[in-house]
Amino acid sequence: MLKQAQARDDMDVEVVDLRDHPLPFFHEVASNAWAPSRDPEAVRWQKTVGQYDGYIFVVAEYNRSITGALKNALDQAYTEWNRKPFTAIAYGSTGGSHALEHIRGIGVELQMVSTHAAVHIGGSDFFAVFPMGGNKPIEEIEANLLPSAKIALDELVWWAKATMAAKAAEL
């Protein structure tokens, strides 16, 4: 999906890896909608995510939900996510469908807009690339993912344009 997004002329894509942001567990008195964050890593994270007009989340499913690291990263910012769209590429034995359902609910609380389409890596595709399964390169299943990735990216661009126009009209 990254290569497909980078090949488009209607979006610029940058990878933001949580491993590059050693966020503490959320321990502020309130979200930054109500009180400025005190932790310097949280502030750095807020500045990082705040500069984008939309997001593509890579969502691993564990125990029918998103990972703790992703939930913590989402919780560390609030205003920076507001009124921005996101899509996702989710993976797990059920294609990450449960985790995707959870992140969409979290997105609503963060005042985000989720695309209808997403990329799901599940079933035989998941087990083909899973390290304890086939351990094949992702390129082996890429053709199966491209149609849904295109739809998800098209929707992300539409929502990004719509939310940017709406925010500009407020000024």
Short mmCIF file of C-alpha atoms in Angstrom, two decimals, residues 43-113:
data_model
loop_
_atom_site.label_atom_id
_atom_site.label_comp_id
_atom_site.label_asym_id
_atom_site.label_seq_id
_atom_site.Cartn_x
_atom_site.Cartn_y
_atom_site.Cartn_z
CA VAL A 43 4.60 17.07 22.69
CA ARG A 44 7.03 15.94 19.98
CA TRP A 45 4.51 13.27 18.91
CA GLN A 46 1.72 15.84 18.77
CA LYS A 47 3.83 18.10 16.55
CA THR A 48 4.68 15.17 14.30
CA VAL A 49 1.13 13.92 13.74
CA GLY A 50 -0.35 17.41 13.66
CA GLN A 51 1.43 18.30 10.44
CA TYR A 52 -0.51 15.79 8.31
CA ASP A 53 -3.90 16.10 6.62
CA GLY A 54 -4.72 12.37 6.75
CA TYR A 55 -3.40 9.06 7.96
CA ILE A 56 -2.89 5.47 6.89
CA PHE A 57 -2.65 3.28 9.98
CA VAL A 58 -1.03 -0.15 9.92
CA VAL A 59 -3.17 -2.06 12.39
CA ALA A 60 -2.13 -5.39 13.86
CA GLU A 61 -4.87 -7.34 15.57
CA TYR A 62 -4.11 -8.96 18.91
CA ASN A 63 -6.83 -10.41 21.12
CA ARG A 64 -9.48 -8.90 18.83
CA SER A 65 -8.26 -5.32 19.19
CA ILE A 66 -5.50 -2.88 18.29
CA THR A 67 -2.14 -3.06 20.00
CA GLY A 68 -1.49 -1.20 23.22
CA ALA A 69 1.26 0.79 21.51
CA LEU A 70 -1.12 2.11 18.86
CA LYS A 71 -3.84 2.93 21.40
CA ASN A 72 -1.30 4.77 23.55
CA ALA A 73 -0.05 6.74 20.53
CA LEU A 74 -3.60 7.74 19.61
CA ASP A 75 -4.27 8.82 23.21
CA GLN A 76 -1.16 11.03 23.35
CA ALA A 77 -2.73 13.54 20.96
CA TYR A 78 -6.23 14.83 20.52
CA THR A 79 -6.55 18.15 18.74
CA GLU A 80 -3.97 17.05 16.18
CA TRP A 81 -6.26 14.20 15.00
CA ASN A 82 -9.46 16.27 14.91
CA ARG A 83 -11.34 16.58 11.62
CA LYS A 84 -8.85 14.53 9.65
CA PRO A 85 -9.44 11.31 7.73
CA PHE A 86 -7.77 7.95 8.07
CA THR A 87 -7.71 4.60 6.41
CA ALA A 88 -5.96 1.43 7.47
CA ILE A 89 -4.23 -1.71 6.42
CA ALA A 90 -5.16 -4.29 9.04
CA TYR A 91 -3.82 -7.77 9.52
CA GLY A 92 -4.44 -10.83 11.60
CA SER A 93 -6.12 -14.19 11.31
CA THR A 94 -9.46 -12.47 10.60
CA GLY A 95 -7.94 -9.75 8.45
CA GLY A 96 -7.70 -7.38 11.38
CA SER A 97 -11.44 -6.77 11.16
CA HIS A 98 -11.96 -6.56 14.94
CA ALA A 99 -9.01 -4.20 15.37
CA LEU A 100 -10.24 -2.07 12.50
CA GLU A 101 -13.66 -1.84 14.13
CA HIS A 102 -12.00 -0.63 17.34
CA ILE A 103 -9.78 1.96 15.68
CA ARG A 104 -12.80 3.33 13.84
CA GLY A 105 -14.59 3.77 17.16
CA ILE A 106 -11.54 5.47 18.63
CA GLY A 107 -11.36 7.67 15.54
CA VAL A 108 -14.92 8.87 16.12
CA GLU A 109 -13.99 9.92 19.66
CA LEU A 110 -10.94 11.75 18.27
CA GLN A 111 -13.24 13.53 15.78
CA MET A 112 -11.65 11.75 12.83
CA VAL A 113 -13.27 10.47 9.63
#
